[in-house]
Amino acid sequence: MKKVVIVGGGINGLVSANYLIKGGYDVTIIEKKEFTGGACIKDSKTIDGKNIDFAYGATVLGMMPEFIFKETGLSKEIVGFYPKTPKLVYFKNEQASTKIFQDSIELEKELKNKWGEEGRINDFRNDENKVIRFIQKLYKDAITPTTELAYEELGKELSDLWIFGTAKNLLDHYFTSEKSKLYMGMTVIESGPASIYDPGTAFTIPLMDSGSVFDGYWGFVKTGIWKIAENLTNINLSLGVKINLNSSISKVDTQSKLISYTKDQNKIKLNYDHLIFATDPVTPSRLIKDFKQDIELDEIGTSGKVTAFFRNPVIWKDSNNYPDSFRFIFSNNSLSQFENASQNALKNSGDYFAGFIQIYPDGSAQRAMDNKEAYDKIILFTKNLSYDKKADDLDKIKDEIINTVLPYIENADDLVYSKFLTPKDLNETFSFPKGNIDHITLTGKQNYNKRTFSNNPSNFYSYFDFHDVYYCGAGSFPCGSVAGTAGYMCSKQLIRNDR
Ligand SMILES: Cc1cc2nc3c(=O)[nH]c(=O)nc-3n(C[C@H](O)[C@H](O)[C@H](O)COP(=O)(O)OP(=O)(O)OC[C@H]3O[C@@H](n4cnc5c(N)ncnc54)[C@H](O)[C@@H]3O)c2cc1C
């Protein structure tokens, strides 16, 4: 039986382990921490003697392909829920929301009335769906994304617009109103300050809607998203995957195919036939003996997160009949302001440049799934924070973020506690390079066919020129998120290469 060693027990390591053990390999995961899950783990807080668990890193589920959810066995263990009610968008100084209906006709009417949109919303959705179907096929078949394939499947015009073009051009192509462009384009800077003028950034827009676990939407997991990692760990253990926690790797010798690591003060040497790194992309370069390649990455992260706890269920001043809807508060009204705020964070010319706040109503979703908790909680996923400071040094910024949201809440006095994380905290807590939730920013030069470290295009997940060393962390195609797509595609390519 061939031996695969996987370094890193985050979602990508766990998914690849699941497919490889079922593919007949002997699989060992080496994880440096004392738990698996990576950035998909829980945190806990006791407030007034009552405990509440909450998502430490990732919060919402959406990008996972449905086939991974089913084939890994997760669908039997996990209860999920996604809101069918419209998303609610507020621009600066607006108290009443614009509703993002799932139905295109209703949406077209709403955007015309509220934002004066005269563009082609229906065409945008139809074309986006063509691109999404194309990407989903790449996922399922574990096919290397290439320019030729995109041209073949989508045609040159759609490919140039949606995959290789700039986000700015894509948005201008379908929309007339700045507000529509801002809303539809916000995901371009979700992980880091990619410029909307950068070729290749258009692709992030369909990418973020390409999960199928909730039919392209984002939703919640009963108890919390960490249940995905916890359950997959248990499933893998029951299948025979060996998981070595608390293990510190000192060296990887690719000549003799040996990994040296320390666990519980014991020095261990483990040999492998194939080695997979499901970490950030820089870690393998530090561990591999005699690694000589230069790695240049756009990696800065600008996302932060405030988790806010309320004594009673949050009462929204607007649309309280949609308690489970995602809400979005924009501090900019135009694409140029949006771009400037994001680029200023990149230049580190201040601590915070208000961009948008995505509000995830996790507590309300938990109640909808019949999980009763001691407090309500909402998560404020926030742009644009500079890299160099920890949350402890930015109390004022936390207050600014919370004070942007509280005016929308009737019972603001019920806020009892909040926890803030900046990109610097994400770096220290999760070892994310520069705190980037995708490990590296989704700039054009790191998107689609360029989101690889392989020097061999047909072996997309191999690490540079190494034959038996693979990389499938969040820095590889398609991107970060609790999806495991990279882990799945990598394991399929490995199995194929071995035949
Ligand atoms: C604040 C925040 C909010 C987010 N929100 C969402 C969200 O709502 N929805 C969503 O889908 N995604 C979200 N994400 C992104 C998502 O969590 C990540 O993209 C995803 O979890 C990455 O998975 P991974 O397996 O590639 O890497 P990781 O989760 O980073 O796992 C890598 C693992 O490798 C281990 N490791 C690293 N170096 C070594 C070593 N030398 N030896 C052994 N082990 C090592 C690490 O300890 C870790 O366990 C968020 C992330 C953060 C931080």
Coordinates of C-alpha atoms and ligand atoms in Angstrom, one line a residue:
M1 CA 0.0 0.0 0.0
K2 CA 1.5 3.4 -1.0
K3 CA 2.0 5.9 1.8
V4 CA 0.7 9.4 1.6
V5 CA 1.6 11.9 4.3
I6 CA -0.5 15.1 4.5
V7 CA 1.0 18.1 6.3
G8 CA -1.9 20.2 7.8
G9 CA -5.2 19.1 9.2
G10 CA -7.4 22.0 7.9
I11 CA -10.3 21.4 5.6
N12 CA -8.2 20.8 2.6
G13 CA -6.0 18.2 4.4
L14 CA -9.0 16.5 5.8
V15 CA -10.8 16.3 2.5
S16 CA -7.8 15.0 0.6
A17 CA -7.2 12.4 3.4
N18 CA -10.8 11.2 3.0
Y19 CA -10.5 10.6 -0.8
L20 CA -7.0 9.1 -0.6
I21 CA -7.8 6.5 2.1
K22 CA -10.9 5.5 0.1
G23 CA -8.6 5.4 -3.0
G24 CA -6.5 2.6 -1.2
Y25 CA -3.7 4.6 0.2
D26 CA -2.1 4.5 3.7
V27 CA -2.8 8.1 4.9
T28 CA -1.2 10.0 7.8
I29 CA -1.9 13.6 8.6
I30 CA 0.8 15.6 10.5
E31 CA -0.7 18.6 12.3
K32 CA 1.4 21.1 14.3
K33 CA -1.5 22.1 16.6
E34 CA -3.2 20.0 19.2
F35 CA -6.4 19.9 17.1
T36 CA -7.5 19.6 13.5
G37 CA -9.6 22.2 11.6
G38 CA -7.1 24.9 10.8
A39 CA -9.2 28.1 10.5
C40 CA -12.5 26.1 10.8
I41 CA -12.5 25.9 14.6
K42 CA -14.5 27.2 17.6
D43 CA -13.9 29.7 20.3
S44 CA -15.8 30.0 23.5
K45 CA -16.8 32.7 25.9
T46 CA -18.4 32.8 29.3
I47 CA -20.6 35.8 29.8
D48 CA -22.4 36.3 33.1
G49 CA -21.7 32.7 34.0
K50 CA -23.2 31.4 30.7
N51 CA -21.0 29.8 28.1
I52 CA -21.4 30.3 24.3
D53 CA -19.4 28.7 21.5
F54 CA -18.8 30.6 18.3
A55 CA -16.8 30.4 15.1
Y56 CA -13.2 31.5 15.7
G57 CA -12.2 31.9 12.0
A58 CA -14.6 30.8 9.2
T59 CA -18.3 31.3 9.9
V60 CA -20.5 30.6 6.9
L61 CA -20.6 27.6 4.6
G62 CA -21.2 28.1 0.9
M63 CA -18.3 27.2 -1.4
M64 CA -18.3 23.5 -0.7
P65 CA -19.3 21.4 -3.7
E66 CA -22.3 19.3 -2.9
F67 CA -20.6 16.1 -4.1
I68 CA -17.8 16.6 -1.5
F69 CA -20.4 17.2 1.2
K70 CA -22.1 13.9 0.2
E71 CA -19.1 11.7 -0.8
T72 CA -17.1 12.5 2.4
G73 CA -20.0 11.4 4.5
L74 CA -20.5 14.9 5.9
S75 CA -24.1 15.2 4.7
K76 CA -25.2 12.5 7.0
E77 CA -23.7 14.3 10.1
I78 CA -24.3 18.0 9.4
V79 CA -27.5 20.0 9.6
G80 CA -27.3 23.1 7.5
F81 CA -29.5 26.0 6.6
Y82 CA -29.4 28.9 4.1
P83 CA -31.8 31.8 4.1
K84 CA -34.1 32.1 1.1
T85 CA -35.1 35.6 2.1
P86 CA -33.5 38.5 0.2
K87 CA -30.1 39.8 1.2
L88 CA -30.4 43.4 2.5
V89 CA -28.1 46.2 1.4
Y90 CA -27.6 49.6 3.0
F91 CA -25.5 52.3 1.6
K92 CA -24.0 55.1 3.6
N93 CA -26.7 57.0 5.7
E94 CA -29.5 54.8 4.4
Q95 CA -31.8 53.2 7.0
A96 CA -34.0 51.4 4.5
S97 CA -32.6 48.4 2.7
T98 CA -32.4 47.5 -1.0
K99 CA -33.4 43.9 -1.3
I100 CA -31.4 41.4 -3.3
F101 CA -34.1 39.0 -4.3
Q102 CA -33.1 35.5 -5.6
D103 CA -35.6 35.9 -8.4
S104 CA -34.0 37.9 -11.3
I105 CA -37.3 39.7 -12.3
E106 CA -38.0 40.9 -8.8
L107 CA -34.3 41.9 -8.4
E108 CA -34.4 43.8 -11.7
K109 CA -37.4 45.8 -10.5
E110 CA -35.9 46.5 -7.1
L111 CA -32.5 47.7 -8.4
K112 CA -34.2 49.9 -11.0
N113 CA -36.4 51.5 -8.3
K114 CA -33.8 51.9 -5.6
W115 CA -30.5 52.4 -7.4
G116 CA -31.7 53.5 -10.9
E117 CA -30.2 50.5 -12.4
E118 CA -30.8 50.3 -16.2
G119 CA -28.4 47.5 -17.0
R120 CA -28.8 43.8 -17.9
I121 CA -29.2 42.0 -14.6
N122 CA -30.8 38.9 -16.2
D123 CA -27.9 38.6 -18.7
F124 CA -25.4 39.0 -15.9
R125 CA -27.0 36.1 -13.9
N126 CA -27.3 33.9 -17.0
D127 CA -23.8 34.4 -18.1
E128 CA -22.5 34.0 -14.5
N129 CA -24.3 30.7 -14.3
K130 CA -22.6 29.5 -17.5
V131 CA -19.2 30.3 -16.0
I132 CA -20.2 28.7 -12.7
R133 CA -21.3 25.5 -14.4
F134 CA -17.9 25.5 -16.2
I135 CA -16.0 25.9 -12.9
Q136 CA -18.1 23.3 -11.2
K137 CA -17.2 20.8 -13.9
L138 CA -13.5 21.5 -13.4
Y139 CA -14.0 20.8 -9.7
K140 CA -15.9 17.6 -10.1
D141 CA -13.6 16.2 -12.8
A142 CA -10.5 17.6 -11.1
I143 CA -9.3 19.1 -14.4
T144 CA -6.5 21.7 -14.6
P145 CA -7.9 25.1 -15.3
T146 CA -6.4 26.4 -18.6
T147 CA -7.0 29.2 -21.0
E148 CA -7.7 26.7 -23.8
L149 CA -10.3 24.9 -21.9
A150 CA -12.1 28.2 -21.0
Y151 CA -12.1 29.2 -24.6
E152 CA -13.3 25.8 -25.7
E153 CA -16.2 25.6 -23.2
L154 CA -17.3 29.2 -22.8
G155 CA -16.0 30.8 -26.0
K156 CA -13.5 33.7 -26.2
E157 CA -15.9 36.5 -25.5
L158 CA -17.3 35.2 -22.2
S159 CA -13.9 33.9 -21.1
D160 CA -12.1 37.2 -21.7
L161 CA -14.9 39.0 -19.9
W162 CA -15.5 36.7 -17.0
I163 CA -12.1 34.9 -16.4
F164 CA -9.3 36.9 -17.8
G165 CA -10.7 40.5 -17.7
T166 CA -10.8 43.1 -15.0
A167 CA -13.6 43.2 -12.5
K168 CA -14.2 46.9 -13.4
N169 CA -14.8 46.0 -17.1
L170 CA -17.1 43.1 -16.2
L171 CA -19.2 45.3 -13.9
D172 CA -19.4 48.1 -16.5
H173 CA -20.5 45.6 -19.1
Y174 CA -23.7 44.7 -17.3
F175 CA -24.6 47.5 -14.9
T176 CA -25.1 51.2 -15.1
S177 CA -25.5 52.1 -11.4
E178 CA -22.4 52.5 -9.2
K179 CA -24.3 50.9 -6.3
S180 CA -25.1 47.7 -8.3
K181 CA -21.4 47.6 -9.3
L182 CA -20.3 47.9 -5.7
Y183 CA -22.6 45.2 -4.5
M184 CA -21.9 42.8 -7.3
G185 CA -18.2 43.4 -7.2
M186 CA -17.5 43.4 -3.4
T187 CA -16.2 39.9 -3.3
V188 CA -13.2 40.9 -5.5
I189 CA -11.5 42.3 -2.3
E190 CA -12.9 39.8 0.1
S191 CA -9.6 38.3 1.0
G192 CA -7.2 41.2 0.3
P193 CA -6.8 44.4 -1.7
A194 CA -7.0 43.1 -5.3
S195 CA -7.5 46.0 -7.6
I196 CA -10.7 46.0 -9.7
Y197 CA -8.5 47.3 -12.6
D198 CA -6.3 44.2 -12.4
P199 CA -6.8 41.7 -15.3
G200 CA -8.0 38.4 -14.0
T201 CA -10.0 39.8 -11.1
A202 CA -13.3 39.4 -12.9
F203 CA -13.0 35.7 -12.1
T204 CA -13.4 36.2 -8.4
I205 CA -17.1 37.2 -8.9
P206 CA -18.4 33.8 -10.2
L207 CA -15.8 32.0 -8.1
M208 CA -17.4 33.1 -4.9
D209 CA -20.8 31.8 -6.0
S210 CA -19.5 28.5 -7.3
G211 CA -20.3 26.3 -4.3
S212 CA -23.2 23.9 -4.6
V213 CA -23.8 22.7 -1.1
F214 CA -26.4 25.4 -0.7
D215 CA -27.0 25.9 -4.5
G216 CA -24.6 28.8 -4.8
Y217 CA -25.8 30.6 -1.7
W218 CA -24.1 30.9 1.7
G219 CA -25.6 29.6 4.9
F220 CA -25.0 28.2 8.3
V221 CA -24.2 24.9 10.1
K222 CA -26.1 23.8 13.1
T223 CA -24.0 24.5 16.3
G224 CA -21.3 26.1 14.1
I225 CA -19.2 25.6 11.0
W226 CA -16.4 23.9 13.0
K227 CA -18.7 20.8 13.1
I228 CA -17.6 20.3 9.5
A229 CA -14.0 19.8 10.5
E230 CA -14.8 17.9 13.7
N231 CA -17.1 15.5 11.9
L232 CA -14.7 15.0 9.0
T233 CA -11.9 14.3 11.4
N234 CA -14.0 11.6 13.1
I235 CA -15.1 10.1 9.7
N236 CA -11.4 10.0 8.6
L237 CA -10.3 8.3 11.8
S238 CA -13.0 5.7 11.4
L239 CA -11.8 5.0 7.9
G240 CA -8.2 4.5 9.2
V241 CA -6.5 7.8 8.6
K242 CA -3.7 8.3 11.2
I243 CA -3.7 11.8 12.6
N244 CA -0.6 13.0 14.5
L245 CA -1.4 16.2 16.4
N246 CA 1.1 18.4 18.2
S247 CA 3.8 17.4 15.7
S248 CA 6.6 19.8 14.8
I249 CA 8.3 19.0 11.5
S250 CA 12.0 19.9 11.4
K251 CA 12.9 18.7 7.9
V252 CA 11.6 17.2 4.7
D253 CA 14.1 15.3 2.7
T254 CA 12.7 14.8 -0.8
Q255 CA 15.6 12.7 -1.9
S256 CA 15.2 10.0 0.6
K257 CA 11.4 10.8 1.0
L258 CA 11.7 11.2 4.7
I259 CA 9.9 13.6 7.1
S260 CA 11.6 14.3 10.5
Y261 CA 9.3 15.6 13.2
T262 CA 9.0 15.7 17.0
K263 CA 5.8 14.6 18.8
D264 CA 5.6 14.4 22.6
Q265 CA 9.4 14.9 22.8
N266 CA 10.0 11.8 20.6
K267 CA 11.9 12.3 17.4
I268 CA 10.2 10.5 14.6
K269 CA 11.1 9.8 11.0
L270 CA 8.4 8.9 8.6
N271 CA 8.8 7.8 5.0
Y272 CA 6.3 8.6 2.2
D273 CA 5.6 7.8 -1.4
H274 CA 3.6 11.0 -1.9
L275 CA 3.7 14.1 0.3
I276 CA 0.9 16.7 0.3
F277 CA 1.2 20.1 1.9
A278 CA -2.3 21.4 2.9
T279 CA -0.8 24.5 4.6
D280 CA -0.1 27.9 3.4
P281 CA 2.1 27.9 0.3
V282 CA 5.2 29.2 2.0
T283 CA 5.5 26.5 4.7
P284 CA 6.6 23.8 2.3
S285 CA 9.5 26.0 1.0
R286 CA 10.7 26.4 4.6
L287 CA 10.6 22.7 5.4
I288 CA 11.9 21.1 2.3
K289 CA 15.7 20.6 2.5
D290 CA 17.7 22.5 -0.1
F291 CA 14.7 24.3 -1.5
K292 CA 16.1 27.0 -3.8
Q293 CA 13.1 28.5 -5.6
D294 CA 12.2 32.2 -4.9
I295 CA 8.5 32.6 -4.0
E296 CA 6.9 36.0 -4.7
L297 CA 3.4 36.4 -3.6
D298 CA 0.7 39.0 -3.2
E299 CA -0.5 37.9 0.1
I300 CA -1.6 40.8 2.3
G301 CA -5.0 40.3 4.0
T302 CA -7.3 43.2 4.9
S303 CA -10.3 41.4 6.4
G304 CA -11.3 41.5 10.0
K305 CA -14.1 40.1 12.1
V306 CA -16.1 41.3 15.0
T307 CA -18.4 38.8 16.8
A308 CA -21.0 40.7 18.7
F309 CA -23.1 39.0 21.5
F310 CA -26.6 40.2 22.5
R311 CA -28.6 39.4 25.6
N312 CA -31.8 39.0 23.6
P313 CA -32.4 38.3 19.9
V314 CA -31.4 41.3 17.8
I315 CA -34.4 43.4 16.7
W316 CA -33.7 45.1 13.3
K317 CA -35.2 48.5 12.7
D318 CA -35.6 47.6 9.0
S319 CA -37.0 44.3 7.7
N320 CA -37.1 42.5 11.1
N321 CA -39.3 40.0 9.3
Y322 CA -36.1 38.8 7.7
P323 CA -34.0 37.9 10.8
D324 CA -31.9 35.3 8.9
S325 CA -31.0 37.5 6.0
F326 CA -27.4 38.5 5.4
R327 CA -27.1 42.3 5.6
F328 CA -24.4 44.5 4.0
I329 CA -23.5 48.0 5.0
F330 CA -21.4 50.0 2.5
S331 CA -19.4 53.0 3.6
N332 CA -18.6 54.0 0.0
N333 CA -21.1 55.0 -2.7
S334 CA -18.8 54.7 -5.7
L335 CA -16.4 52.2 -7.2
S336 CA -13.5 54.8 -7.1
Q337 CA -14.1 55.3 -3.3
F338 CA -14.3 51.6 -2.8
E339 CA -11.0 51.0 -4.7
N340 CA -9.2 53.8 -2.9
A341 CA -10.2 52.5 0.6
S342 CA -9.0 49.0 -0.4
Q343 CA -5.7 50.2 -1.9
N344 CA -5.1 52.5 1.1
A345 CA -5.2 49.5 3.4
L346 CA -2.7 47.8 1.1
K347 CA -0.4 50.8 1.4
N348 CA -0.8 50.6 5.2
S349 CA -1.4 54.4 5.3
G350 CA -3.8 54.1 8.3
D351 CA -5.4 51.5 10.5
Y352 CA -8.8 51.2 8.9
F353 CA -10.5 52.4 5.7
A354 CA -14.2 51.7 6.0
G355 CA -15.3 49.7 3.0
F356 CA -18.2 47.3 3.7
I357 CA -19.4 45.2 6.6
Q358 CA -21.1 41.9 5.9
I359 CA -23.4 40.9 8.7
Y360 CA -23.9 37.2 9.3
P361 CA -26.9 36.5 11.6
D362 CA -25.5 33.3 13.1
G363 CA -27.6 33.4 16.3
S364 CA -30.9 33.7 14.4
A365 CA -29.8 30.9 12.0
Q366 CA -29.0 28.7 15.0
R367 CA -32.5 29.3 16.3
A368 CA -34.0 28.5 12.9
M369 CA -32.1 25.1 13.2
D370 CA -33.4 24.6 16.7
N371 CA -30.1 25.2 18.4
K372 CA -30.9 27.3 21.5
E373 CA -28.0 29.4 22.8
A374 CA -27.5 31.6 25.8
Y375 CA -27.0 34.7 23.7
D376 CA -27.7 36.0 20.2
K377 CA -24.7 36.6 18.0
I378 CA -24.0 38.4 14.8
I379 CA -20.7 38.4 12.9
L380 CA -19.4 41.6 11.3
F381 CA -17.0 40.6 8.6
T382 CA -15.2 43.8 7.8
K383 CA -13.0 45.6 5.2
N384 CA -10.4 47.3 5.0
L385 CA -7.9 46.8 7.8
S386 CA -4.2 47.4 7.5
Y387 CA -1.9 44.6 8.4
D388 CA 0.3 45.7 11.1
K389 CA -1.8 45.9 14.3
K390 CA -3.5 43.5 16.6
A391 CA -7.1 44.0 17.8
D392 CA -5.9 44.8 21.3
D393 CA -4.3 48.0 19.9
L394 CA -7.3 49.0 17.9
D395 CA -10.2 49.4 20.4
K396 CA -11.3 52.5 18.7
I397 CA -11.6 50.8 15.3
K398 CA -13.7 48.0 16.9
D399 CA -16.0 50.7 18.3
E400 CA -16.2 52.4 14.9
I401 CA -17.2 49.1 13.2
I402 CA -19.8 48.3 15.9
N403 CA -21.1 51.8 15.8
T404 CA -21.7 51.5 12.1
V405 CA -24.0 48.6 12.7
L406 CA -25.8 49.5 16.0
P407 CA -27.9 52.3 14.5
Y408 CA -29.7 49.5 12.5
I409 CA -30.6 47.6 15.7
E410 CA -33.5 48.5 18.0
N411 CA -32.2 46.8 21.1
A412 CA -28.6 48.0 20.8
D413 CA -28.4 48.1 24.7
D414 CA -28.5 44.3 24.7
L415 CA -25.0 44.1 23.3
V416 CA -23.0 42.4 26.1
Y417 CA -19.6 41.5 24.6
S418 CA -17.7 41.6 21.3
K419 CA -14.6 40.1 20.0
F420 CA -12.5 41.6 17.3
L421 CA -9.8 40.0 15.1
T422 CA -7.5 41.9 12.7
P423 CA -5.4 40.4 9.8
K424 CA -2.4 40.5 12.2
D425 CA -4.4 38.4 14.7
L426 CA -5.3 36.0 11.9
N427 CA -1.7 35.6 11.1
E428 CA -0.8 34.8 14.7
T429 CA -3.8 32.6 15.4
F430 CA -4.0 30.7 12.1
S431 CA -0.6 31.2 10.6
F432 CA -2.3 32.8 7.6
P433 CA 0.4 34.7 5.6
K434 CA -0.2 38.4 6.3
G435 CA -3.6 37.4 7.7
N436 CA -5.0 36.5 4.4
I437 CA -8.1 34.2 4.5
D438 CA -7.2 32.8 1.1
H439 CA -3.6 32.4 2.1
I440 CA -2.7 34.6 -0.9
T441 CA -4.8 37.5 -2.4
L442 CA -7.0 36.8 -5.3
T443 CA -5.2 39.2 -7.6
G444 CA -5.2 38.5 -11.3
K445 CA -1.8 37.1 -11.2
Q446 CA -2.9 34.5 -8.7
N447 CA -6.4 33.6 -10.0
Y448 CA -7.8 30.7 -12.2
N449 CA -4.9 29.0 -14.1
K450 CA -2.3 31.1 -12.2
R451 CA -3.4 29.8 -8.8
T452 CA -0.8 27.1 -8.8
F453 CA 2.8 26.5 -7.6
S454 CA 3.5 23.8 -10.2
N455 CA 6.0 24.3 -12.9
N456 CA 4.1 21.5 -14.8
P457 CA 0.7 22.7 -16.1
S458 CA -0.6 19.1 -16.4
N459 CA 0.3 18.4 -12.9
F460 CA -1.4 21.4 -11.5
Y461 CA -1.2 20.6 -7.7
S462 CA 2.5 19.5 -7.7
Y463 CA 4.8 21.8 -5.8
F464 CA 7.2 23.4 -8.2
D465 CA 9.2 20.7 -9.9
F466 CA 8.9 18.0 -7.2
H467 CA 7.3 14.8 -8.6
D468 CA 5.8 13.5 -5.4
V469 CA 5.2 16.7 -3.4
Y470 CA 1.9 18.4 -3.8
Y471 CA 0.4 21.6 -2.5
C472 CA -3.4 22.0 -2.0
G473 CA -3.9 24.6 0.7
A474 CA -6.1 27.7 0.4
G475 CA -3.5 29.4 -1.8
S476 CA -4.2 26.9 -4.7
F477 CA -7.1 26.8 -7.1
P478 CA -9.9 27.6 -6.6
C479 CA -9.2 29.7 -3.4
G480 CA -9.7 29.6 0.4
S481 CA -12.9 28.8 2.2
V482 CA -14.4 25.8 4.0
A483 CA -14.9 23.8 0.8
G484 CA -12.0 21.3 0.5
T485 CA -12.1 21.7 -3.3
A486 CA -8.4 22.0 -3.6
G487 CA -7.8 19.0 -1.4
Y488 CA -10.3 17.0 -3.5
M489 CA -8.8 18.0 -6.8
C490 CA -5.2 17.4 -5.6
S491 CA -6.0 13.9 -4.3
K492 CA -7.7 13.0 -7.6
Q493 CA -4.7 14.2 -9.6
L494 CA -2.4 12.2 -7.4
I495 CA -4.4 9.1 -7.9
R496 CA -4.5 9.6 -11.6
N497 CA -0.7 10.2 -11.8
D498 CA -0.2 6.9 -9.9
R499 CA -2.1 4.8 -12.4
Ligands
LIG1 C1 -11.6 35.3 10.3 C2 -11.9 34.4 9.1 C3 -13.1 34.3 8.6 C4 -13.4 33.4 7.5 N1 -14.6 33.3 7.1 C5 -14.9 32.3 6.2 C6 -16.3 32.0 6.0 O1 -17.2 32.5 6.6 N2 -16.5 30.9 5.1 C7 -15.5 30.2 4.5 O2 -15.8 29.3 3.7 N3 -14.2 30.5 4.7 C8 -13.9 31.5 5.6 N4 -12.6 31.8 5.9 C9 -11.5 31.1 5.1 C10 -11.3 29.7 5.5 O3 -11.4 29.5 6.9 C11 -10.0 29.2 5.0 O4 -9.8 29.6 3.7 C12 -9.9 27.7 5.1 O5 -10.2 27.2 6.4 C13 -8.5 27.3 4.7 O6 -8.4 25.8 4.8 P1 -7.0 25.1 4.5 O7 -7.2 23.7 4.9 O8 -6.5 25.4 3.2 O9 -5.9 25.8 5.5 P2 -5.9 26.0 7.1 O10 -7.3 26.1 7.7 O11 -5.0 27.2 7.3 O12 -5.2 24.7 7.6 C14 -3.8 24.5 7.5 C15 -3.4 23.6 8.6 O13 -2.0 23.3 8.5 C16 -1.4 23.3 9.8 N5 0.0 23.6 9.6 C17 0.6 24.7 9.1 N6 1.9 24.6 9.1 C18 2.2 23.3 9.5 C19 3.4 22.6 9.8 N7 4.6 23.1 9.6 N8 3.3 21.3 10.2 C20 2.0 20.8 10.5 N9 0.9 21.4 10.3 C21 0.9 22.7 9.8 C22 -2.2 24.4 10.5 O14 -2.0 24.3 11.9 C23 -3.6 24.2 10.0 O15 -4.3 23.3 10.9 C24 -12.3 32.6 7.0 C25 -11.1 32.7 7.6 C26 -10.8 33.5 8.6 C27 -9.5 33.5 9.3

